[in-house]
Amino acid sequence: MAVNASDLPDARGHFGPYGGQYVPETLMALLQDLEAAYREAKRDPEFWAELDRYLRDYVGRPTPLYFAERLTEELGGPKIYLKREDLAHTGAHKINHAMGQILLANRMGKTRIIAETGAGQHGVATATVAAMFGLKCEIYMGVEDMERQALNVFRMRLLGAKVTGVHSGSKTLKDAINEAIRDWVTNVEDTFYIFGSVLGPHPYPMIVRDFQRIIGVEARAQILEREGRLPDVLVACVGGGSNSIGLFHAFLDDANVQMIGVEAGGHGIESGEHAARFNGGDLGVLHGARIYVLQDDDGQIALTHSVSAGLDYSGVGPEHCYLRDMARTTYTYATDEEALSAFELLSHTEGIIPALESSHAIAHVCKLAPEMSRDQIVVVNLSGRGDKDVQQAARFIEGVR
Amino acid sequence: MTRIGRRFKDLRKAGRTGFVAYITAGDPDLNTTHQVVLELDRQGVDVLELGVPFSDPLADGPVIQEALQRALAAGATLEGVLSMVAELRVETEIPIVLFTYYNPIHRYGVERFVKRAADVGVDGVLMLDLPPEEGGDYKAQMDEHGLDTIFLMTPTTRDDRMRLIASHTRGFVYYVSRTGVTGERDSLADEIQSKVSAICQYTDMPIAVGFGISTPEHVSEIARYADAVVVGSAIVRRVGEYQNDVDLVSKVGAFVGSLIGPLREGV
């Protein structure tokens, strides 16, 4: 079924019953200013021309759509194409929205950049664009994530960012967002918060989606050129949901293209240690938006688990919640173990080491392929490269065996 | 009119500035909180704000974050807090405001929460992360049950929003005197007085000023132009410091008494 995607969100930032602005009063004026600045930029062809120029010359867009021939043979099913966001500068799709948001920050005259990060990819992307424009930058990161993504911590510091460890709560992404919001609420005059996913209060889910949309716009043109037709299935991993919405959005009106988001199944749903919000979460309010949230009976936000820091978050973006209700997208999950197998498989068959996040999408393709025919086409978003994950993966793979 | 409205009416008649105290419910446990509330009532606190424990308090600084964590670790829940209020009502008529993040209420069910809050004797609710734009249903339920909806205004609130917030607020307007999270500060923010006068143009309701008010001197200063003074972190920090002290209740009471001191003479 087709969904009229361009209408969403509504004027108050709602995707059906999801999204909105559930924030302390101090932030309301900032969000209104941000929305006004964005709507003005959106209408300005020069803004997009400048963004396109940086995306081409600095980020390296368009990223290739690669036919994974050996993986296709190995799985014996549909033709598998990989959208190579791992080849974008800094090694993941996060640079797309970081670049868009920092141009917006410049337009608004903000001089200090803050961001949260989970896996560190959004932090690295933010530190990168801040360095490029010579702006002060502070990144909040849970101390548990700092440990499992030590390489990215070093990269951010090398890029001149201050990395501040967050010790509260689960010491992961959700706590890093809390701390970044506390910073923003304090430094309202000069600071721009570069949000890392299609999460948070309106207008962030809209802004981040619009800047990530290029993934699907490119992929759609590329597959039409290569195959002369649209793919049957799109697959992407879903943490907050930025790379998946980025791939899906340009295809929403193509009613015959099926879209599957893959959440982190951690140690399995029955173990309770996972981040599969659509498989165990309920409607709640977290970080400014009404979304599906993993929580307990008393409304306390649950701790999540995933081998991949980038998917290890208690909530999922409002537009995903809405598209799921409309039955336009479906969601499943892959466990840590399945993701690690996919991590190895893609490395062996294609010479591409995927991020552990993206490995969840590959893991689902492994399950999907045997049920599909050889004349069908699957496009998978390879949202990031796995160099950052090799130490972590080595520990897990050796531990499992 | 709720106990809050009656208390502010009495304060106006007496020409006195009110004192609003925030404590985290369930820190270090609900029994202690019960005793602290009775002591604060004896010390002359005019309105009590009870913080409802939440795992992700993004508007709070470290002192209240830690208090909320202690309360959660001790097993405090929204239902537990409401039951405590029911028990308190046998002994005290102190006006009570629940100070909470939205998710625990959303989870409990807004309608069920408002009904239960009214039943147990809560007078008002301050929902930190529910601006009027998103709170239509909540506001309607609260109005129906005669409970006060307290909304915040802050240094970033512009005139158009002041009008909107004033029209949704019942009981009193809470002016957050500085940008940032809750916590003690050495000095008061600038321009509080001018902002309070600006708010007065939009509402006849009492205006309480909070955030960063930590000492009797701060209290005296704010009392010159506000209808009430709110102190939170400075009290909560002491609850934390005295949590293993058998005299916790009297020591916290003595501290609050020292803050109220300047208001007793009728400022």
mmCIF file of N, CA and C in Angstrom, chain A residues 192-285:
data_model
loop_
_atom_site.group_PDB
_atom_site.id
_atom_site.type_symbol
_atom_site.label_atom_id
_atom_site.label_comp_id
_atom_site.label_asym_id
_atom_site.label_seq_id
_atom_site.Cartn_x
_atom_site.Cartn_y
_atom_site.Cartn_z
ATOM 1 N N PHE A 192 23.927 24.541 19.178
ATOM 2 C CA PHE A 192 23.063 23.783 18.270
ATOM 3 C C PHE A 192 23.240 22.310 18.577
ATOM 4 N N TYR A 193 22.128 21.632 18.777
ATOM 5 C CA TYR A 193 22.158 20.205 19.063
ATOM 6 C C TYR A 193 21.975 19.448 17.749
ATOM 7 N N ILE A 194 23.020 18.787 17.296
ATOM 8 C CA ILE A 194 22.923 17.942 16.088
ATOM 9 C C ILE A 194 22.433 16.568 16.515
ATOM 10 N N PHE A 195 21.147 16.316 16.258
ATOM 11 C CA PHE A 195 20.529 15.079 16.718
ATOM 12 C C PHE A 195 20.951 13.931 15.813
ATOM 13 N N GLY A 196 21.103 12.728 16.417
ATOM 14 C CA GLY A 196 21.707 11.614 15.702
ATOM 15 C C GLY A 196 20.768 10.624 15.067
ATOM 16 N N SER A 197 19.461 10.858 15.194
ATOM 17 C CA SER A 197 18.554 9.913 14.558
ATOM 18 C C SER A 197 17.195 10.565 14.330
ATOM 19 N N VAL A 198 16.242 9.768 13.787
ATOM 20 C CA VAL A 198 14.898 10.309 13.546
ATOM 21 C C VAL A 198 14.084 10.186 14.826
ATOM 22 N N LEU A 199 14.656 10.710 15.897
ATOM 23 C CA LEU A 199 14.088 10.634 17.233
ATOM 24 C C LEU A 199 13.977 12.038 17.791
ATOM 25 N N GLY A 200 13.542 12.095 19.063
ATOM 26 C CA GLY A 200 13.520 13.379 19.745
ATOM 27 C C GLY A 200 12.283 14.169 19.375
ATOM 28 N N PRO A 201 12.188 15.389 19.924
ATOM 29 C CA PRO A 201 11.021 16.223 19.675
ATOM 30 C C PRO A 201 11.012 16.755 18.237
ATOM 31 N N HIS A 202 9.821 17.025 17.722
ATOM 32 C CA HIS A 202 9.687 17.737 16.464
ATOM 33 C C HIS A 202 10.467 19.046 16.570
ATOM 34 N N PRO A 203 11.218 19.512 15.593
ATOM 35 C CA PRO A 203 11.257 19.013 14.208
ATOM 36 C C PRO A 203 12.356 17.988 13.897
ATOM 37 N N TYR A 204 13.043 17.454 14.919
ATOM 38 C CA TYR A 204 14.178 16.578 14.592
ATOM 39 C C TYR A 204 13.836 15.365 13.732
ATOM 40 N N PRO A 205 12.763 14.619 14.053
ATOM 41 C CA PRO A 205 12.510 13.441 13.201
ATOM 42 C C PRO A 205 12.309 13.825 11.729
ATOM 43 N N MET A 206 11.744 15.001 11.495
ATOM 44 C CA MET A 206 11.517 15.471 10.128
ATOM 45 C C MET A 206 12.835 15.927 9.483
ATOM 46 N N ILE A 207 13.610 16.701 10.218
ATOM 47 C CA ILE A 207 14.861 17.240 9.678
ATOM 48 C C ILE A 207 15.840 16.117 9.346
ATOM 49 N N VAL A 208 16.022 15.197 10.295
ATOM 50 C CA VAL A 208 16.981 14.112 10.076
ATOM 51 C C VAL A 208 16.521 13.237 8.908
ATOM 52 N N ARG A 209 15.221 12.967 8.843
ATOM 53 C CA ARG A 209 14.694 12.181 7.717
ATOM 54 C C ARG A 209 14.971 12.881 6.385
ATOM 55 N N ASP A 210 14.691 14.165 6.334
ATOM 56 C CA ASP A 210 14.882 14.887 5.073
ATOM 57 C C ASP A 210 16.341 14.848 4.614
ATOM 58 N N PHE A 211 17.269 14.895 5.583
ATOM 59 C CA PHE A 211 18.689 14.846 5.212
ATOM 60 C C PHE A 211 19.152 13.423 4.893
ATOM 61 N N GLN A 212 18.455 12.413 5.410
ATOM 62 C CA GLN A 212 18.834 11.026 5.117
ATOM 63 C C GLN A 212 18.138 10.481 3.879
ATOM 64 N N ARG A 213 17.124 11.182 3.448
ATOM 65 C CA ARG A 213 16.299 10.732 2.349
ATOM 66 C C ARG A 213 17.119 10.452 1.075
ATOM 67 N N ILE A 214 18.254 11.120 0.987
ATOM 68 C CA ILE A 214 19.109 10.980 -0.189
ATOM 69 C C ILE A 214 19.530 9.534 -0.442
ATOM 70 N N ILE A 215 19.603 8.727 0.627
ATOM 71 C CA ILE A 215 20.001 7.314 0.465
ATOM 72 C C ILE A 215 19.026 6.624 -0.488
ATOM 73 N N GLY A 216 17.745 6.763 -0.225
ATOM 74 C CA GLY A 216 16.730 6.112 -1.044
ATOM 75 C C GLY A 216 16.568 6.766 -2.411
ATOM 76 N N VAL A 217 16.733 8.072 -2.441
ATOM 77 C CA VAL A 217 16.636 8.782 -3.728
ATOM 78 C C VAL A 217 17.696 8.247 -4.677
ATOM 79 N N GLU A 218 18.914 8.127 -4.171
ATOM 80 C CA GLU A 218 19.997 7.583 -5.005
ATOM 81 C C GLU A 218 19.745 6.119 -5.347
ATOM 82 N N ALA A 219 19.401 5.331 -4.347
ATOM 83 C CA ALA A 219 19.241 3.884 -4.554
ATOM 84 C C ALA A 219 18.152 3.606 -5.586
ATOM 85 N N ARG A 220 17.096 4.399 -5.530
ATOM 86 C CA ARG A 220 15.969 4.200 -6.455
ATOM 87 C C ARG A 220 16.421 4.454 -7.900
ATOM 88 N N ALA A 221 17.145 5.551 -8.097
ATOM 89 C CA ALA A 221 17.645 5.861 -9.446
ATOM 90 C C ALA A 221 18.657 4.811 -9.892
ATOM 91 N N GLN A 222 19.508 4.374 -8.966
ATOM 92 C CA GLN A 222 20.564 3.414 -9.318
ATOM 93 C C GLN A 222 19.998 2.053 -9.711
ATOM 94 N N ILE A 223 18.989 1.595 -8.987
ATOM 95 C CA ILE A 223 18.442 0.267 -9.293
ATOM 96 C C ILE A 223 17.649 0.323 -10.606
ATOM 97 N N LEU A 224 16.981 1.452 -10.830
ATOM 98 C CA LEU A 224 16.248 1.596 -12.096
ATOM 99 C C LEU A 224 17.224 1.571 -13.267
ATOM 100 N N GLU A 225 18.371 2.184 -13.068
ATOM 101 C CA GLU A 225 19.366 2.198 -14.130
ATOM 102 C C GLU A 225 19.954 0.807 -14.357
ATOM 103 N N ARG A 226 20.244 0.095 -13.266
ATOM 104 C CA ARG A 226 20.866 -1.218 -13.371
ATOM 105 C C ARG A 226 19.905 -2.307 -13.825
ATOM 106 N N GLU A 227 18.718 -2.300 -13.260
ATOM 107 C CA GLU A 227 17.795 -3.420 -13.466
ATOM 108 C C GLU A 227 16.570 -3.032 -14.283
ATOM 109 N N GLY A 228 16.381 -1.759 -14.483
ATOM 110 C CA GLY A 228 15.208 -1.311 -15.221
ATOM 111 C C GLY A 228 13.915 -1.500 -14.464
ATOM 112 N N ARG A 229 14.025 -1.826 -13.195
ATOM 113 C CA ARG A 229 12.809 -1.940 -12.387
ATOM 114 C C ARG A 229 13.121 -1.706 -10.911
ATOM 115 N N LEU A 230 12.053 -1.567 -10.121
ATOM 116 C CA LEU A 230 12.230 -1.322 -8.687
ATOM 117 C C LEU A 230 12.501 -2.642 -7.965
ATOM 118 N N PRO A 231 13.133 -2.571 -6.796
ATOM 119 C CA PRO A 231 13.385 -3.793 -6.030
ATOM 120 C C PRO A 231 12.083 -4.345 -5.430
ATOM 121 N N ASP A 232 12.113 -5.621 -5.039
ATOM 122 C CA ASP A 232 10.948 -6.212 -4.374
ATOM 123 C C ASP A 232 10.952 -5.903 -2.884
ATOM 124 N N VAL A 233 12.157 -5.901 -2.314
ATOM 125 C CA VAL A 233 12.257 -5.731 -0.862
ATOM 126 C C VAL A 233 13.419 -4.790 -0.517
ATOM 127 N N LEU A 234 13.187 -3.929 0.459
ATOM 128 C CA LEU A 234 14.255 -3.124 1.054
ATOM 129 C C LEU A 234 14.464 -3.625 2.482
ATOM 130 N N VAL A 235 15.718 -3.729 2.888
ATOM 131 C CA VAL A 235 16.007 -4.169 4.255
ATOM 132 C C VAL A 235 17.014 -3.200 4.879
ATOM 133 N N ALA A 236 16.743 -2.795 6.113
ATOM 134 C CA ALA A 236 17.680 -1.924 6.829
ATOM 135 C C ALA A 236 17.544 -2.172 8.320
ATOM 136 N N CYS A 237 18.618 -1.965 9.063
ATOM 137 C CA CYS A 237 18.535 -2.103 10.510
ATOM 138 C C CYS A 237 17.870 -0.861 11.101
ATOM 139 N N VAL A 238 17.261 -1.029 12.290
ATOM 140 C CA VAL A 238 16.556 0.076 12.937
ATOM 141 C C VAL A 238 16.987 0.207 14.392
ATOM 142 N N GLY A 239 17.728 1.282 14.664
ATOM 143 C CA GLY A 239 17.990 1.651 16.053
ATOM 144 C C GLY A 239 16.983 2.738 16.351
ATOM 145 N N GLY A 240 17.398 3.998 16.226
ATOM 146 C CA GLY A 240 16.427 5.090 16.238
ATOM 147 C C GLY A 240 15.649 5.093 14.930
ATOM 148 N N GLY A 241 16.358 4.734 13.846
ATOM 149 C CA GLY A 241 15.682 4.570 12.568
ATOM 150 C C GLY A 241 16.136 5.494 11.454
ATOM 151 N N SER A 242 17.342 6.095 11.577
ATOM 152 C CA SER A 242 17.726 7.085 10.569
ATOM 153 C C SER A 242 18.140 6.470 9.235
ATOM 154 N N ASN A 243 18.932 5.384 9.264
ATOM 155 C CA ASN A 243 19.364 4.841 7.965
ATOM 156 C C ASN A 243 18.203 4.152 7.264
ATOM 157 N N SER A 244 17.313 3.535 8.048
ATOM 158 C CA SER A 244 16.185 2.832 7.446
ATOM 159 C C SER A 244 15.185 3.823 6.853
ATOM 160 N N ILE A 245 14.869 4.888 7.587
ATOM 161 C CA ILE A 245 13.934 5.867 7.010
ATOM 162 C C ILE A 245 14.587 6.503 5.790
ATOM 163 N N GLY A 246 15.921 6.681 5.853
ATOM 164 C CA GLY A 246 16.645 7.255 4.723
ATOM 165 C C GLY A 246 16.504 6.417 3.468
ATOM 166 N N LEU A 247 16.582 5.100 3.622
ATOM 167 C CA LEU A 247 16.419 4.214 2.467
ATOM 168 C C LEU A 247 14.950 4.136 2.048
ATOM 169 N N PHE A 248 14.054 3.999 3.031
ATOM 170 C CA PHE A 248 12.646 3.725 2.723
ATOM 171 C C PHE A 248 11.912 4.909 2.093
ATOM 172 N N HIS A 249 12.245 6.114 2.552
ATOM 173 C CA HIS A 249 11.340 7.234 2.329
ATOM 174 C C HIS A 249 11.014 7.488 0.860
ATOM 175 N N ALA A 250 12.043 7.408 0.003
ATOM 176 C CA ALA A 250 11.819 7.708 -1.419
ATOM 177 C C ALA A 250 11.012 6.613 -2.121
ATOM 178 N N PHE A 251 10.794 5.471 -1.438
ATOM 179 C CA PHE A 251 10.049 4.362 -2.033
ATOM 180 C C PHE A 251 8.625 4.245 -1.473
ATOM 181 N N LEU A 252 8.249 5.149 -0.564
ATOM 182 C CA LEU A 252 6.967 4.960 0.134
ATOM 183 C C LEU A 252 5.774 4.915 -0.819
ATOM 184 N N ASP A 253 5.878 5.656 -1.921
ATOM 185 C CA ASP A 253 4.760 5.660 -2.865
ATOM 186 C C ASP A 253 4.799 4.485 -3.850
ATOM 187 N N ASP A 254 5.852 3.697 -3.785
ATOM 188 C CA ASP A 254 5.971 2.535 -4.683
ATOM 189 C C ASP A 254 5.331 1.338 -3.987
ATOM 190 N N ALA A 255 4.044 1.165 -4.240
ATOM 191 C CA ALA A 255 3.251 0.223 -3.435
ATOM 192 C C ALA A 255 3.774 -1.210 -3.469
ATOM 193 N N ASN A 256 4.505 -1.592 -4.527
ATOM 194 C CA ASN A 256 4.953 -2.987 -4.616
ATOM 195 C C ASN A 256 6.311 -3.240 -3.981
ATOM 196 N N VAL A 257 6.911 -2.192 -3.455
ATOM 197 C CA VAL A 257 8.202 -2.379 -2.783
ATOM 198 C C VAL A 257 7.940 -2.627 -1.297
ATOM 199 N N GLN A 258 8.337 -3.813 -0.860
ATOM 200 C CA GLN A 258 8.153 -4.175 0.551
ATOM 201 C C GLN A 258 9.334 -3.635 1.360
ATOM 202 N N MET A 259 9.080 -3.193 2.589
ATOM 203 C CA MET A 259 10.152 -2.608 3.400
ATOM 204 C C MET A 259 10.219 -3.288 4.758
ATOM 205 N N ILE A 260 11.418 -3.710 5.115
ATOM 206 C CA ILE A 260 11.576 -4.439 6.377
ATOM 207 C C ILE A 260 12.657 -3.777 7.230
ATOM 208 N N GLY A 261 12.292 -3.424 8.440
ATOM 209 C CA GLY A 261 13.249 -2.884 9.401
ATOM 210 C C GLY A 261 13.664 -3.986 10.360
ATOM 211 N N VAL A 262 14.953 -4.029 10.684
ATOM 212 C CA VAL A 262 15.459 -5.101 11.540
ATOM 213 C C VAL A 262 15.990 -4.501 12.840
ATOM 214 N N GLU A 263 15.340 -4.865 13.944
ATOM 215 C CA GLU A 263 15.759 -4.373 15.251
ATOM 216 C C GLU A 263 16.771 -5.332 15.876
ATOM 217 N N ALA A 264 17.325 -4.877 16.998
ATOM 218 C CA ALA A 264 18.323 -5.694 17.696
ATOM 219 C C ALA A 264 17.627 -6.675 18.625
ATOM 220 N N GLY A 265 17.787 -7.964 18.336
ATOM 221 C CA GLY A 265 17.171 -9.002 19.175
ATOM 222 C C GLY A 265 18.035 -9.401 20.354
ATOM 223 N N GLY A 266 19.241 -8.843 20.444
ATOM 224 C CA GLY A 266 20.119 -9.110 21.593
ATOM 225 C C GLY A 266 20.273 -10.597 21.867
ATOM 226 N N HIS A 267 20.011 -10.974 23.111
ATOM 227 C CA HIS A 267 20.095 -12.394 23.488
ATOM 228 C C HIS A 267 18.802 -13.139 23.209
ATOM 229 N N GLY A 268 17.887 -12.498 22.483
ATOM 230 C CA GLY A 268 16.592 -13.122 22.201
ATOM 231 C C GLY A 268 15.490 -12.425 22.980
ATOM 232 N N ILE A 269 14.285 -12.377 22.393
ATOM 233 C CA ILE A 269 13.179 -11.640 23.008
ATOM 234 C C ILE A 269 12.821 -12.224 24.370
ATOM 235 N N GLU A 270 12.786 -13.569 24.432
ATOM 236 C CA GLU A 270 12.361 -14.225 25.693
ATOM 237 C C GLU A 270 13.341 -13.939 26.833
ATOM 238 N N SER A 271 14.609 -13.618 26.483
ATOM 239 C CA SER A 271 15.608 -13.329 27.527
ATOM 240 C C SER A 271 15.343 -11.980 28.186
ATOM 241 N N GLY A 272 14.577 -11.138 27.504
ATOM 242 C CA GLY A 272 14.351 -9.789 28.020
ATOM 243 C C GLY A 272 15.520 -8.857 27.761
ATOM 244 N N GLU A 273 16.624 -9.390 27.234
ATOM 245 C CA GLU A 273 17.803 -8.561 26.979
ATOM 246 C C GLU A 273 17.921 -8.289 25.485
ATOM 247 N N HIS A 274 17.245 -7.228 25.063
ATOM 248 C CA HIS A 274 17.224 -6.914 23.636
ATOM 249 C C HIS A 274 16.863 -5.442 23.463
ATOM 250 N N ALA A 275 16.744 -5.017 22.201
ATOM 251 C CA ALA A 275 16.299 -3.647 21.921
ATOM 252 C C ALA A 275 15.251 -3.690 20.814
ATOM 253 N N ALA A 276 14.365 -4.703 20.870
ATOM 254 C CA ALA A 276 13.321 -4.853 19.851
ATOM 255 C C ALA A 276 12.038 -4.202 20.358
ATOM 256 N N ARG A 277 11.923 -2.905 20.096
ATOM 257 C CA ARG A 277 10.813 -2.122 20.628
ATOM 258 C C ARG A 277 9.474 -2.558 20.090
ATOM 259 N N PHE A 278 9.460 -3.035 18.835
ATOM 260 C CA PHE A 278 8.199 -3.485 18.250
ATOM 261 C C PHE A 278 7.882 -4.927 18.663
ATOM 262 N N ASN A 279 8.781 -5.536 19.401
ATOM 263 C CA ASN A 279 8.544 -6.891 19.905
ATOM 264 C C ASN A 279 8.699 -6.881 21.422
ATOM 265 N N GLY A 280 7.877 -6.139 22.089
ATOM 266 C CA GLY A 280 8.005 -6.103 23.541
ATOM 267 C C GLY A 280 7.900 -4.699 24.101
ATOM 268 N N GLY A 281 7.869 -3.703 23.236
ATOM 269 C CA GLY A 281 7.708 -2.335 23.700
ATOM 270 C C GLY A 281 6.242 -1.922 23.697
ATOM 271 N N ASP A 282 5.971 -0.790 24.289
ATOM 272 C CA ASP A 282 4.621 -0.225 24.312
ATOM 273 C C ASP A 282 4.705 1.263 24.037
ATOM 274 N N LEU A 283 3.554 1.842 23.755
ATOM 275 C CA LEU A 283 3.494 3.266 23.514
ATOM 276 C C LEU A 283 3.941 4.015 24.773
ATOM 277 N N GLY A 284 4.825 4.982 24.581
ATOM 278 C CA GLY A 284 5.306 5.759 25.710
ATOM 279 C C GLY A 284 5.826 7.100 25.230
ATOM 280 N N VAL A 285 6.412 7.857 26.151
ATOM 281 C CA VAL A 285 6.988 9.155 25.797
ATOM 282 C C VAL A 285 8.436 9.166 26.261
#
